[in-house]
Every structure is written in C-alpha cells, then in structure tokens.
Short mmCIF file of C-alpha atoms in Angstrom, two decimals:
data_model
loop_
_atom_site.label_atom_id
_atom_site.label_comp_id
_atom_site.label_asym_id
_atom_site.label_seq_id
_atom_site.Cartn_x
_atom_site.Cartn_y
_atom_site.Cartn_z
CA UNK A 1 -9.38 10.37 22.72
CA UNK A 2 -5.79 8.28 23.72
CA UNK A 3 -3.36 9.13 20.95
CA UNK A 4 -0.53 6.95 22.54
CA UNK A 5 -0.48 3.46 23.24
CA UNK A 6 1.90 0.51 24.28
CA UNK A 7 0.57 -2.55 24.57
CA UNK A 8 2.16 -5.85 25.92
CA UNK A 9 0.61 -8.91 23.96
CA UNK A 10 0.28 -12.12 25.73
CA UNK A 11 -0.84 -14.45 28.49
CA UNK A 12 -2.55 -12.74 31.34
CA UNK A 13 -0.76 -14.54 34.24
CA UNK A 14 2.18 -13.22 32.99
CA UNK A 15 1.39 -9.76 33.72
CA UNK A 16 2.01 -6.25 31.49
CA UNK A 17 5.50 -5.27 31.13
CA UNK A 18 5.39 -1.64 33.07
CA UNK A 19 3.69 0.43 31.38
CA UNK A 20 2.11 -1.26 29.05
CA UNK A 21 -1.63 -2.02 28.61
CA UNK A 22 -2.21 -6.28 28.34
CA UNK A 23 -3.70 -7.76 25.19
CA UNK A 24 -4.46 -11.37 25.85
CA UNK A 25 -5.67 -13.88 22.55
CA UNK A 26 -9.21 -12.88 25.00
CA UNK A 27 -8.95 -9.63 24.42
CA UNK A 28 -12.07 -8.56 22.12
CA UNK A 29 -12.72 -4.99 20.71
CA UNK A 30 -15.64 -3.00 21.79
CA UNK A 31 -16.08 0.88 21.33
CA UNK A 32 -15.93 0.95 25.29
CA UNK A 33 -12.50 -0.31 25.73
CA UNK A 34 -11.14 1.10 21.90
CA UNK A 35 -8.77 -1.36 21.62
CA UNK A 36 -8.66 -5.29 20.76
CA UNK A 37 -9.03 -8.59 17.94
CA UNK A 38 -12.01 -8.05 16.21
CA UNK A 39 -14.34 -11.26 16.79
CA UNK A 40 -14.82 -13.55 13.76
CA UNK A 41 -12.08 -12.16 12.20
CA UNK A 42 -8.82 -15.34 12.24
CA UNK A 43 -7.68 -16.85 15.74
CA UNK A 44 -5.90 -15.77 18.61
CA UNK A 45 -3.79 -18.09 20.40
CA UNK A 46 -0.97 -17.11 23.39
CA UNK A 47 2.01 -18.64 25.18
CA UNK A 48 3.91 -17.59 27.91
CA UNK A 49 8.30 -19.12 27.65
CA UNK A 50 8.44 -18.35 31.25
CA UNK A 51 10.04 -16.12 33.80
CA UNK A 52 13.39 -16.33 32.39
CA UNK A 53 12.89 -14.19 29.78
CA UNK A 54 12.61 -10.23 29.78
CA UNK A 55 8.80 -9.02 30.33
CA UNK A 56 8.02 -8.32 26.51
CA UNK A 57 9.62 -11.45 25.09
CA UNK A 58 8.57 -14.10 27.88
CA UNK A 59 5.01 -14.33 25.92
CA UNK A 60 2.99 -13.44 22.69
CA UNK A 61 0.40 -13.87 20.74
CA UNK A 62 0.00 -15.75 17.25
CA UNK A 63 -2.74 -14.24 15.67
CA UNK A 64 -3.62 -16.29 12.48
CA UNK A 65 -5.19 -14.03 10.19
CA UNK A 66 -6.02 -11.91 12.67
CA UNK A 67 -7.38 -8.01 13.00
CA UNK A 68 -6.54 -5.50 15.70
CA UNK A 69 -8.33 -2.43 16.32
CA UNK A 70 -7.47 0.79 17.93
CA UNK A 71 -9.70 3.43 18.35
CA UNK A 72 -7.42 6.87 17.46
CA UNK A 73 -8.02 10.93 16.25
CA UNK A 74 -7.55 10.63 12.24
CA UNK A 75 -3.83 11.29 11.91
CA UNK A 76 -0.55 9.73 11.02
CA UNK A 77 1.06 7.25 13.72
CA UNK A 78 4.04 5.23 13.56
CA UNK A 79 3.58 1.71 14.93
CA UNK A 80 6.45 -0.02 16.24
CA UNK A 81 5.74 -3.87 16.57
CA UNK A 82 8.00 -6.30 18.19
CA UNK A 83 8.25 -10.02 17.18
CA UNK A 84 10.04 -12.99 17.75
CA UNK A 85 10.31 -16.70 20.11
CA UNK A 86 12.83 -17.48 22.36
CA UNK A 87 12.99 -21.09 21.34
CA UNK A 88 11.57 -21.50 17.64
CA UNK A 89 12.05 -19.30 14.24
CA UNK A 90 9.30 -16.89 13.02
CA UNK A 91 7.40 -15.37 10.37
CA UNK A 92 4.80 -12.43 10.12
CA UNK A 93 3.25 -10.24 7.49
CA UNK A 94 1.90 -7.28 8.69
CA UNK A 95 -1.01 -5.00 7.07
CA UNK A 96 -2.36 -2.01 7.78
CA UNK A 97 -5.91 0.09 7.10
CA UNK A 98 -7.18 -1.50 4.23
CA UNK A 99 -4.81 -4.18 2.74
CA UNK A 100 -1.67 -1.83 3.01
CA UNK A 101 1.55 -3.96 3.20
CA UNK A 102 3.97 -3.19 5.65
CA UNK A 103 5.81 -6.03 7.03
CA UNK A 104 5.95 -9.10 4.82
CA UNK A 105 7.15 -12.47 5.64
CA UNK A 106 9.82 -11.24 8.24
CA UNK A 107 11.72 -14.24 9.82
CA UNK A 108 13.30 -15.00 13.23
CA UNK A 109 15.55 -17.20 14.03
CA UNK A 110 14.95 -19.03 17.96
CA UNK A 111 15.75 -16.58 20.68
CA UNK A 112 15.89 -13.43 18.24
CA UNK A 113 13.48 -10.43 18.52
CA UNK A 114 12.80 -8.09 15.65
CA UNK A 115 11.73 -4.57 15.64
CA UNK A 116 9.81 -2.89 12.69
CA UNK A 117 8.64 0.74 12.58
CA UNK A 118 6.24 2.23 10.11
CA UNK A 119 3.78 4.97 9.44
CA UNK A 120 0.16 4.63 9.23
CA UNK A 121 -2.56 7.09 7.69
CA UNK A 122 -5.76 6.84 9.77
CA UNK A 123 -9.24 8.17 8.34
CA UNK A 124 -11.71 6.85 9.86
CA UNK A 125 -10.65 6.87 13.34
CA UNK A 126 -9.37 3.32 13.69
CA UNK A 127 -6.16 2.15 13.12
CA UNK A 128 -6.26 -1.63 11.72
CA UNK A 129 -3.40 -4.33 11.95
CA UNK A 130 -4.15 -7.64 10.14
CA UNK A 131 -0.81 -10.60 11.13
CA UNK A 132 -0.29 -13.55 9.01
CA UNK A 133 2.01 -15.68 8.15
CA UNK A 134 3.51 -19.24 8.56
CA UNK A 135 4.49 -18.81 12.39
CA UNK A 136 3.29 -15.56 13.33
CA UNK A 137 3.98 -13.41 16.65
CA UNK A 138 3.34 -10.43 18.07
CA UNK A 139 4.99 -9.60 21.75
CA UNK A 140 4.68 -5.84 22.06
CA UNK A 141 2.92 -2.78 19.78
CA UNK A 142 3.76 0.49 20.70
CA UNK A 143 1.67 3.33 18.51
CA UNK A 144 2.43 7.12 18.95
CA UNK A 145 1.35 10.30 16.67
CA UNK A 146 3.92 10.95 13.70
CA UNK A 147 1.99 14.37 12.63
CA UNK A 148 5.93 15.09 10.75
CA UNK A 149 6.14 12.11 8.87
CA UNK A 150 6.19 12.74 5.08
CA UNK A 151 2.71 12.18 3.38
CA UNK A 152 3.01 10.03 -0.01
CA UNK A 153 -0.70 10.60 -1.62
CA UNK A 154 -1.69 8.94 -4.07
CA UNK A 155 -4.40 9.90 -7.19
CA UNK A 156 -5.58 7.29 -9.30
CA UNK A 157 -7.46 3.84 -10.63
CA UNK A 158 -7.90 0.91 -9.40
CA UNK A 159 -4.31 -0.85 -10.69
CA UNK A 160 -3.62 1.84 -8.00
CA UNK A 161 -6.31 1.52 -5.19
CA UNK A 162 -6.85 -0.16 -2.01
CA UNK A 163 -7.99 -3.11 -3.07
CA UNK A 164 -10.23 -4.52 -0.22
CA UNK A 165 -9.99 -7.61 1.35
CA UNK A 166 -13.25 -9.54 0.38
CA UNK A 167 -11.06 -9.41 -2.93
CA UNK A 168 -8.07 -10.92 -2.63
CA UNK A 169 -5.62 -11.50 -3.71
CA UNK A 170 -6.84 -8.39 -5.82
CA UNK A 171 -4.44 -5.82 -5.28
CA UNK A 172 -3.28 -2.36 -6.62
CA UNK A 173 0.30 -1.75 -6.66
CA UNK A 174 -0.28 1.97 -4.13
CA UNK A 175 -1.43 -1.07 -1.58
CA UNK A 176 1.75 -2.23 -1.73
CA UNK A 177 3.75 0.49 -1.85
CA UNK A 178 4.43 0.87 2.19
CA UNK A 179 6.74 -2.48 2.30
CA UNK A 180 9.28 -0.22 0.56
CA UNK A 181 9.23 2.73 2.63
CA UNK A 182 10.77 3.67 6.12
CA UNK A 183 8.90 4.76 9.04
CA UNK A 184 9.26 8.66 7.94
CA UNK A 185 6.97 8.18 5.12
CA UNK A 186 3.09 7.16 5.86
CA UNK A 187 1.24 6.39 2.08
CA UNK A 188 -2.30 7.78 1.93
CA UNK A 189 -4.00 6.19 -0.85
CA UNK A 190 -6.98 7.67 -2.25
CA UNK A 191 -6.86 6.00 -5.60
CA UNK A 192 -10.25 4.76 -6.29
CA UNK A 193 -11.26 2.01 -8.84
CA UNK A 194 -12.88 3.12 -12.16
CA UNK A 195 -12.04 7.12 -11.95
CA UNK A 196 -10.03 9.09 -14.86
CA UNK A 197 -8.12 12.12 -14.07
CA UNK A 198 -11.22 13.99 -14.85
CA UNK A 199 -13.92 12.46 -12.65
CA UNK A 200 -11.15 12.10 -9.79
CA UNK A 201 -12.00 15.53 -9.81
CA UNK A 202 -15.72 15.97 -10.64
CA UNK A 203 -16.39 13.89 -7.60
CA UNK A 204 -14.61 15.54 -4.88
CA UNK A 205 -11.65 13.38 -4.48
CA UNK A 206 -9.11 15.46 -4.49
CA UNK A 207 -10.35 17.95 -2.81
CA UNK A 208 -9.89 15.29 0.44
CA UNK A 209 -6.31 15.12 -0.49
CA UNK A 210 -6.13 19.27 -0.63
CA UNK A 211 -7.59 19.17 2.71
CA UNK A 212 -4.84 17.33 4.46
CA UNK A 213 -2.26 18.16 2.40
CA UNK A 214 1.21 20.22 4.12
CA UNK A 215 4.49 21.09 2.56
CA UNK A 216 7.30 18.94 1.68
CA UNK A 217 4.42 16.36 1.20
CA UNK A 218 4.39 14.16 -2.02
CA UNK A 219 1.87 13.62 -4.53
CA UNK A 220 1.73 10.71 -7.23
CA UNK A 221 -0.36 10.98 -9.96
CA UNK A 222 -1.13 8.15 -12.24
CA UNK A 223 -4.48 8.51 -14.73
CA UNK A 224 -4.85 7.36 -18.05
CA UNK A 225 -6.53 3.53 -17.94
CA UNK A 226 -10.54 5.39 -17.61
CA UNK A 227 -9.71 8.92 -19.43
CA UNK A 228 -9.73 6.09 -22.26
CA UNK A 229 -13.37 5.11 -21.90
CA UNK A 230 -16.34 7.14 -24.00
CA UNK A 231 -18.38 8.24 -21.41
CA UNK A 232 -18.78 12.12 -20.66
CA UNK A 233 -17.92 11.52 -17.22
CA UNK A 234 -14.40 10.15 -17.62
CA UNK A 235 -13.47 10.81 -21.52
CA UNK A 236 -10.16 13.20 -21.78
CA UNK A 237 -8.67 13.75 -25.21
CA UNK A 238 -4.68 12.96 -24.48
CA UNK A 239 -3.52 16.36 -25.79
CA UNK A 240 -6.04 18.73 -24.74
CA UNK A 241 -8.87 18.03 -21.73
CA UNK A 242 -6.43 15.13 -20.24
CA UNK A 243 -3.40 17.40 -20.00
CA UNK A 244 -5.23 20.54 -18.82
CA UNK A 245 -6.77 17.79 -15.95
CA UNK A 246 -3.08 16.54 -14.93
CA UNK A 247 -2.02 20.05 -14.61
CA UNK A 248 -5.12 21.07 -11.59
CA UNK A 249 -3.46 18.33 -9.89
CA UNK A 250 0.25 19.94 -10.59
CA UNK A 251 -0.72 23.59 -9.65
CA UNK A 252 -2.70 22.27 -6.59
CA UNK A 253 0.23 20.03 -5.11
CA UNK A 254 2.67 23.27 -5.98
CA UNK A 255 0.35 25.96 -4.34
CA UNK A 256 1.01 23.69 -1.11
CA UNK A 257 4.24 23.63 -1.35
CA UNK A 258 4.03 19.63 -2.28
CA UNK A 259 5.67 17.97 -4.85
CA UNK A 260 3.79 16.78 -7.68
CA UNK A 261 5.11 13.50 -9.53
CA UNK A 262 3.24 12.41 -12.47
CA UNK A 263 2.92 8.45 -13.35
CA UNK A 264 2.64 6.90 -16.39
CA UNK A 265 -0.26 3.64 -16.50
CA UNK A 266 0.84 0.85 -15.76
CA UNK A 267 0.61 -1.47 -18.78
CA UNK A 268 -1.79 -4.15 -19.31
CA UNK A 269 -0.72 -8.04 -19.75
CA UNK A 270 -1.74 -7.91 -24.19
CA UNK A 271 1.37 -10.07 -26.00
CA UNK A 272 1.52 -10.07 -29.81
CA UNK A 273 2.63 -12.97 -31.43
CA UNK A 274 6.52 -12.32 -31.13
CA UNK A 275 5.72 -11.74 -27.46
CA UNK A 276 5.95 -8.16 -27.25
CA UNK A 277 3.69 -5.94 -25.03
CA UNK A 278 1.44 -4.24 -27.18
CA UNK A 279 0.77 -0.58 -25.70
CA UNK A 280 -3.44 -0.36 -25.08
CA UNK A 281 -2.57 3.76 -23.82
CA UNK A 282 -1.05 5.31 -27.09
CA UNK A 283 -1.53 9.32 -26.68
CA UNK A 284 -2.01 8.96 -22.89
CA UNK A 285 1.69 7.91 -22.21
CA UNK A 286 3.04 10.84 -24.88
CA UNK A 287 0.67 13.59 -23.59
CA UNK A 288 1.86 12.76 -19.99
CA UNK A 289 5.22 12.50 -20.65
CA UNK A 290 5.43 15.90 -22.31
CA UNK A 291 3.41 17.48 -19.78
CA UNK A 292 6.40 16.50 -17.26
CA UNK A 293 8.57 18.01 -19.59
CA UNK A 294 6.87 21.43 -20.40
CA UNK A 295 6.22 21.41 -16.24
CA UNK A 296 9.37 20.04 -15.25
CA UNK A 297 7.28 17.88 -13.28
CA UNK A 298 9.37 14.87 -11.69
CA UNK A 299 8.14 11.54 -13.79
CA UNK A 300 7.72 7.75 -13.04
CA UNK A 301 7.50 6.03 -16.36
CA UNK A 302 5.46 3.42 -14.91
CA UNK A 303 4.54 2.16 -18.42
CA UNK A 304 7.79 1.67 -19.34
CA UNK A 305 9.13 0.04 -16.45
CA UNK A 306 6.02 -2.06 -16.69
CA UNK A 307 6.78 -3.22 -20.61
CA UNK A 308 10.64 -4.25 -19.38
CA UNK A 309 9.66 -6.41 -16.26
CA UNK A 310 6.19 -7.73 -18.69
CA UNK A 311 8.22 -8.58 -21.46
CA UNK A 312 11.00 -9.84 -19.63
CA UNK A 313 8.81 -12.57 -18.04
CA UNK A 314 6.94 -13.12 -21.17
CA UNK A 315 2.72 -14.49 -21.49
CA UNK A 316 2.94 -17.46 -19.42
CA UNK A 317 4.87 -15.81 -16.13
CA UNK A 318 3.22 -12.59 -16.35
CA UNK A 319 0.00 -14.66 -15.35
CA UNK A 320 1.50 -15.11 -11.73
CA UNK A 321 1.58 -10.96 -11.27
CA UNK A 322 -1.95 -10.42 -12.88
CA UNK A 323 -5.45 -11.63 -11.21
CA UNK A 324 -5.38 -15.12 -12.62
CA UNK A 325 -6.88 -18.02 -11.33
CA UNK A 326 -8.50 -21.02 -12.09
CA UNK A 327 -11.72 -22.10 -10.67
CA UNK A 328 -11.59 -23.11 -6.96
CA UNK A 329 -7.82 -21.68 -6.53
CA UNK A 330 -9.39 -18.50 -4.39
CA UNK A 331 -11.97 -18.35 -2.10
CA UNK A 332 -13.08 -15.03 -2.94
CA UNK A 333 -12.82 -16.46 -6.86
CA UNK A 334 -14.79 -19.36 -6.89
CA UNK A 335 -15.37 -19.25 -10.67
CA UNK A 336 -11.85 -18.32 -11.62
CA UNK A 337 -10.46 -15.39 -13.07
CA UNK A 338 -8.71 -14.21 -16.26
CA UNK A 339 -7.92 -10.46 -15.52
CA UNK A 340 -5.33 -8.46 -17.78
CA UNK A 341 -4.76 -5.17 -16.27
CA UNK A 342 -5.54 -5.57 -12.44
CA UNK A 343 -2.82 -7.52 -10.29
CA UNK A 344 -2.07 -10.63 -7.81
CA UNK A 345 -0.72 -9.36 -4.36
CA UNK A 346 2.27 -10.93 -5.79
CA UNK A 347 2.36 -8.14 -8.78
CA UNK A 348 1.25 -5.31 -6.72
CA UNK A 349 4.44 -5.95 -5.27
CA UNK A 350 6.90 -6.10 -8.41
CA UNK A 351 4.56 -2.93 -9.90
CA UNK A 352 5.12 -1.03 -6.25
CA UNK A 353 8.73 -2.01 -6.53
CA UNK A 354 9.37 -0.51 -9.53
CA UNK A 355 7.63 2.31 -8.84
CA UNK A 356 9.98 2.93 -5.60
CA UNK A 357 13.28 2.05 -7.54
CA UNK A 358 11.93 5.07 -9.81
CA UNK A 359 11.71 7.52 -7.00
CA UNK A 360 14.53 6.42 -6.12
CA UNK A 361 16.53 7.40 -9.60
CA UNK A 362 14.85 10.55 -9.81
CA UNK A 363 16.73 11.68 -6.25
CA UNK A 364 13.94 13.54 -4.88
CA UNK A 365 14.55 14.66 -1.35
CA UNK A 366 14.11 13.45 1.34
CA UNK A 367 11.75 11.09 0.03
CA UNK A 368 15.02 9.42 -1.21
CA UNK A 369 16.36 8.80 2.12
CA UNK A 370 13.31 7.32 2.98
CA UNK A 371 13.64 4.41 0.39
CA UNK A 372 13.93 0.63 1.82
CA UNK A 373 16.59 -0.22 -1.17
#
C-alpha cells in the first residue's frame, strides 16, 4: 500500500499541479481508489481564481464539515496542508483520527497562503481529516511517513479519551492535546472512558501501547477518577494496589527506554459555598504525588493546575469548559446536559493547555522543543 501522497485540491479543469494527484469537491472515497470525502459526511464545494495564480493556489476546496479519507499502513505521518484565497480572508479547523485537534480556527488574510505541519497516529489503516470553520479551504495536502517523530501516549479515562464525534462537543482534554504540539510529536491516545489504572491493565490496553512503543518515546499517565469506584474490577486503595498499578506502567515505559510522566486527575467542577473547589480525589492525588517522588518520576499536577484555572473562573464560568447545555443547544444533546467532570471542546482545550504549559516547566527533552508556546 501508497505510503506517500500529494494531492492538489480543486476544480478539475484546472488541472493537478505536477505531481500531484487531483481531489475535486466530486471526488468520493471508495476502497478501490483509497483516497477521497466520505459521502454524507458535510459538503464539498470548489473554485478555481484563475490562471494567474501559481498551480496550488489558483483553486481549492471548502469542505464544510467535511471528512477525508486515505487509505495508509498503520504508522505515524506528518500531513502538511496548505490553505488560503487569493482574494478573500480565511478560516479552518483541522481534525484528525477521531476528534484530535490540530489546526484550529487559523485565519488568512486575501492573497495569503498558510502552511501547517503535524503528526498523525494511524491504527486502523486510514488516516481521517475532518475541515471546518467559518470560511474554510484546503488547496494542497501533502502526507509522508514520520516513523521518527516522537510518540506522546497517553493512559487513562475518559476526561482523557477520544471523545467521538456522535458526542460533541464532548471532549477529553488528550483530544486536544495535538493543537499544542509541533509536527515532531504525533499524540497516540489510548485513554478509554470508564477504566482505572487497574482495569487499563486487566483488559489489555496497555499492552497495545507496549507493542508500539520505541525509545525516547513519552508516556502520560493520568488514573485516579474510576480506581475510586467499588467494583472489583476498577477499585485501587490510594496507598497500596493503586500505587503498585502506577508503577507497571513506570517500569514498563523505563524498560523501553520511554519516559514515564505521571498525571494527577483532573478536578471535577464541585464549589462550596465560599466558591472553592472541593477536592472529590483525596488519597489519589497524595499517593500519586509521592509515587513521583519515591520514583523520581517527572509529574503534571493536573489537579492542581485544574483547582487554579476552576477557581479562578468561579461556578458560573466554569460551566462554559464542562459539558453543559441546555435543552436544544446541541444536536447530539437534545435533552440538555449538566455534566461535572467531563468537558466542552472549549475546556478540553484550557485542560490540554495546561497540561502542555506543565511539560513545558518540567524541561523534559526534546519534548520541550516540541512545545507550540
């Protein structure tokens, strides 16, 4: 199977740039071809500026909530889009696999063309590129293996997960996490909703991530939320099972020659009267945090990142970040929603923010270099 591709998106009387395969708003996947929109899935529209301009930036697409398939070997890729309008301003959001932010709400100004690299972890054998946005456009995708791009994998719930997208705008904050990383860095999430550091386990999980693990790769670990709940299948005791769990996960990233980097939960949205966060993890947050220290394991403290930003906004504000709706405001919530601990798109953003500014502080390299701050 092709690994490389470079595709010219467009009209088809204007012809492919050389090189380049055509994609035309027409152009509908099908195994046979292993490439195109997927039918049913947004709209397609195209326009062609004319012969004046250079081959990839005389026409585009504007794919309105649109999909694109391509059919590729499991791997890492980097995708290199191109986007912009020779005589009106832009904007496009870009996601990849399932729900993964990587481009969001990039503007152009008339006549100016944008370029915007990233990494993507393929599984199942097809890489997936939703666009959106106010004015979308895409003139040109180029997609090549990246087999030496730094894997961040993630282990966790589902304030964690990839949320998908019959849920929105459900979102774990590991979804977002790619709009703050460069091209070197591809995220494989394998954060699952429901799971505790012990079941994670019990159910195979993390073997997958063993499996395509390699040195100098990265591994984020963030349990606590389900090693809470009673049953036999998930229950941890904070200083005993729950720390003994975290440290398979420590050993195993170590004996790869990975770096292990341990996560405190992210807190829930519970205000007292005085409007301070009350803490729903206790022992979990203690036992982890001493674990990094007996380890000298690198730590996020997610939680208390999380309190600051929760506490700063206060009860009302905080609603914006968590999955709250009224009836009728979603179409995937027709009843409305009052959800405390899993996020809006819009939080999964703040939470994967914070969670990249702490990487950042603890200076680990090169994942530091490959920070978007």
């Amino acid at each position: 199977m092709k690994r490389e591709f470079k595709f010219d998106f467009g009209t088809a009387s204007a012809g492919a740039a050389e090189g380049y395969t055509k994609i035309t708003a027409d152009t509908v996947y099908d195994p046979t071809a292993g490439c195109g929109f997927v039918a049913g899935a947004g709209r397609v529209y195209a326009k062609d500026r004319g012969e004046s301009a250079a081959a990839l930036k005389r026409d585009f697409v504007i794919p309105l909530e649109a999909v694109f398939l391509v059919d590729v070997p499991d791997g890492t890729y980097q995708v290199t889009l191109m986007a912009g309008d020779d005589i009106t301003e832009t904007e496009t959001t870009v996601k990849a696999g399932e729900g993964r932010l990587m481009v969001l709400k990039h503007r152009t100004s008339a006549g100016q063309y944008a370029t915007h690299a990233f990494s993507v972890w393929v599984t199942d054998g097809k890489l997936r590129l939703a666009f959106s946005g106010l004015a979308p456009r895409v003139n040109a995708v180029e997609i090549a293996p990246r087999d030496t791009a730094v894997t961040l994998f993630l282990a966790g719930d589902s304030t964690v997960t990839d949320q998908p997208a019959e849920g929105w705008p459900y979102t774990g904050w590991g979804q977002m996490l790619p709009k703050w990383l460069k091209a070197d860095v591809a995220v494989a999430n394998y954060a699952l909703s429901g799971r505790s550091s012990k079941s994670f386990i019990s159910e195979g999980h993390l073997d997958k991530i063993w499996a395509r693990m390699k040195p100098q790769d990265y591994l984020l670990i963030q349990f606590g939320h389900n090693d809470q709940k009673a049953d036999e299948e998930r229950h941890t005791d904070p200083f005993t099972t729950y720390k003994e769990t975290l440290k398979l996960y420590i050993d195993g990233a170590r004996s790869r020659q990975a770096v292990p980097v341990l996560v405190t939960s992210v807190q829930r949205r519970f205000f007292d009267a005085e409007g301070r966060l009350i803490d729903t993890h206790g022992d979990y947050l203690t036992a982890m945090r001493e674990l990094a220290q007996e380890e000298g394991v690198p730590l996020v403290d997610l939680a208390e990142k999380s309190r600051r930003l929760f506490e700063e906004l206060g009860p009302e504000e905080t609603k914006k970040l968590f999955l709250w709706a009224v009836p009728g405001e979603y179409i995937n919530h027709p009843n409305g929603v009052e959800d405390n601990t899993h996020f809006h798109e819009l939080g999964g953003i703040r939470v994967a923010e914070l969670v990249a500014e702490s990487l950042k502080e603890l200076g680990l390299q090169p994942l530091r270099m490959y920070l978007r701050f």
